[in-house]
GROMACS .gro file of C-alpha atoms in nm:
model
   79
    1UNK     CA    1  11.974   6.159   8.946
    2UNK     CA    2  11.621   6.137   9.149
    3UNK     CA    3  11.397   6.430   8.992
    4UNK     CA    4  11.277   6.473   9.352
    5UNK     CA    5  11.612   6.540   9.517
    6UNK     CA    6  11.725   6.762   9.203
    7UNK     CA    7  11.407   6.944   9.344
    8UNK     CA    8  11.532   6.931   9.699
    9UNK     CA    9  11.845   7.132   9.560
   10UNK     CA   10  11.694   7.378   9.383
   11UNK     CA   11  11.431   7.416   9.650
   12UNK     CA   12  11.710   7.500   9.899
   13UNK     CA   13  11.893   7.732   9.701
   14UNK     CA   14  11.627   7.942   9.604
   15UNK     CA   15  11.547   7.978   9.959
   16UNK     CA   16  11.947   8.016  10.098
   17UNK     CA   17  11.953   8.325   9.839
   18UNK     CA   18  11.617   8.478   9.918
   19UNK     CA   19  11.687   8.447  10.314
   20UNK     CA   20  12.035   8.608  10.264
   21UNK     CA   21  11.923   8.888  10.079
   22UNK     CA   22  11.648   8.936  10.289
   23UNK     CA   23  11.883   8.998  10.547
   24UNK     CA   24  12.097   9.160  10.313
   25UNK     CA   25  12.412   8.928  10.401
   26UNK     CA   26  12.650   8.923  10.074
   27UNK     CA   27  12.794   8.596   9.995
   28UNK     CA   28  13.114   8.680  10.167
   29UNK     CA   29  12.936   8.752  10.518
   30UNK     CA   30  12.736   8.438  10.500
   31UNK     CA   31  13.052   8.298  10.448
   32UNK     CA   32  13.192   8.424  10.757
   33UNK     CA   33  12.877   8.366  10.957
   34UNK     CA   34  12.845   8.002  10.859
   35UNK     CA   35  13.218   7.933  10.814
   36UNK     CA   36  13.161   7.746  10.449
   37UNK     CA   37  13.326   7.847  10.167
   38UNK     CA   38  13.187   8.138   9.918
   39UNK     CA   39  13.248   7.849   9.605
   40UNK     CA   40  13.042   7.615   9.846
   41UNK     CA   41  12.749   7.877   9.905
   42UNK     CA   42  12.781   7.952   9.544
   43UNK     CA   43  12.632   7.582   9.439
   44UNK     CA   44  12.373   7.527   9.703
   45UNK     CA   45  12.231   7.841   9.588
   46UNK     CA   46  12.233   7.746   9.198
   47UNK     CA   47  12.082   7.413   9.312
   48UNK     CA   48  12.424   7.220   9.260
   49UNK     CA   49  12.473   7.093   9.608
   50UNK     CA   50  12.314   6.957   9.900
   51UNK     CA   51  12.486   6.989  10.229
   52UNK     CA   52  12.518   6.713  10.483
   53UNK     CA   53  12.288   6.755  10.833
   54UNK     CA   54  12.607   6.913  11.051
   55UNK     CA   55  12.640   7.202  10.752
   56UNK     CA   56  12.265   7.257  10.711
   57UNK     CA   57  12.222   7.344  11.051
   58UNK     CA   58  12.514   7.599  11.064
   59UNK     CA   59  12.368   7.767  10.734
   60UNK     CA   60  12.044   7.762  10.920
   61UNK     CA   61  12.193   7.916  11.239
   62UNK     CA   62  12.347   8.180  11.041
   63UNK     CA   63  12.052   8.253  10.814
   64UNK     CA   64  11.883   8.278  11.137
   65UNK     CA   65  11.617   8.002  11.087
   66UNK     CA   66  11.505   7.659  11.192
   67UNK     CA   67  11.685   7.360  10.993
   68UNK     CA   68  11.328   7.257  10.922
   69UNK     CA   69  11.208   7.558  10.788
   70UNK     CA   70  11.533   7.625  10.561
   71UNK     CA   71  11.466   7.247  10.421
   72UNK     CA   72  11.107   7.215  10.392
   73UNK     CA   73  10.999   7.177  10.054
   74UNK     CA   74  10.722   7.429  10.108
   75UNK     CA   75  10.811   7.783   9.918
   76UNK     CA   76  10.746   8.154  10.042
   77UNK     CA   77  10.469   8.368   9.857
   78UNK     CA   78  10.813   8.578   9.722
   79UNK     CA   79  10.927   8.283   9.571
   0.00000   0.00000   0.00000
């Protein structure tokens, strides 16, 4: 697999956990906010998975943030 988009993954799931427990959203409420699956949230925030466009923007709109900003490679001071 391309080191860079291994990076991509782990990027994003570092920053899907931080934002939802910033917000204090457990696994099971982003799950209902964003309507995908706990299992599913699970991986992209262990770095296993990469969503398509259409599912990035609904965990975006449920985290509350731009699509950009949730998939920038640029990382938060707490991280």
């Amino acid at each position: 697999m391309n080191g860079k988009f291994q990076n991509n993954k782990i990027i994003l799931g570092l920053k899907v956990r931080q934002l939802r427990t910033d917000k204090g959203f457990s696994l099971s409420q982003l799950n209902k906010k964003s309507g995908m699956s706990i299992s599913y949230l699970n991986e992209i925030e262990k770095g296993k998975k990469y969503p398509r466009r259409d599912k990035l923007d609904q965990l975006a709109n449920a985290l509350e943030v731009s699509c950009e900003e949730l998939t920038s490679n640029k990382l938060p001071a707490k991280l």
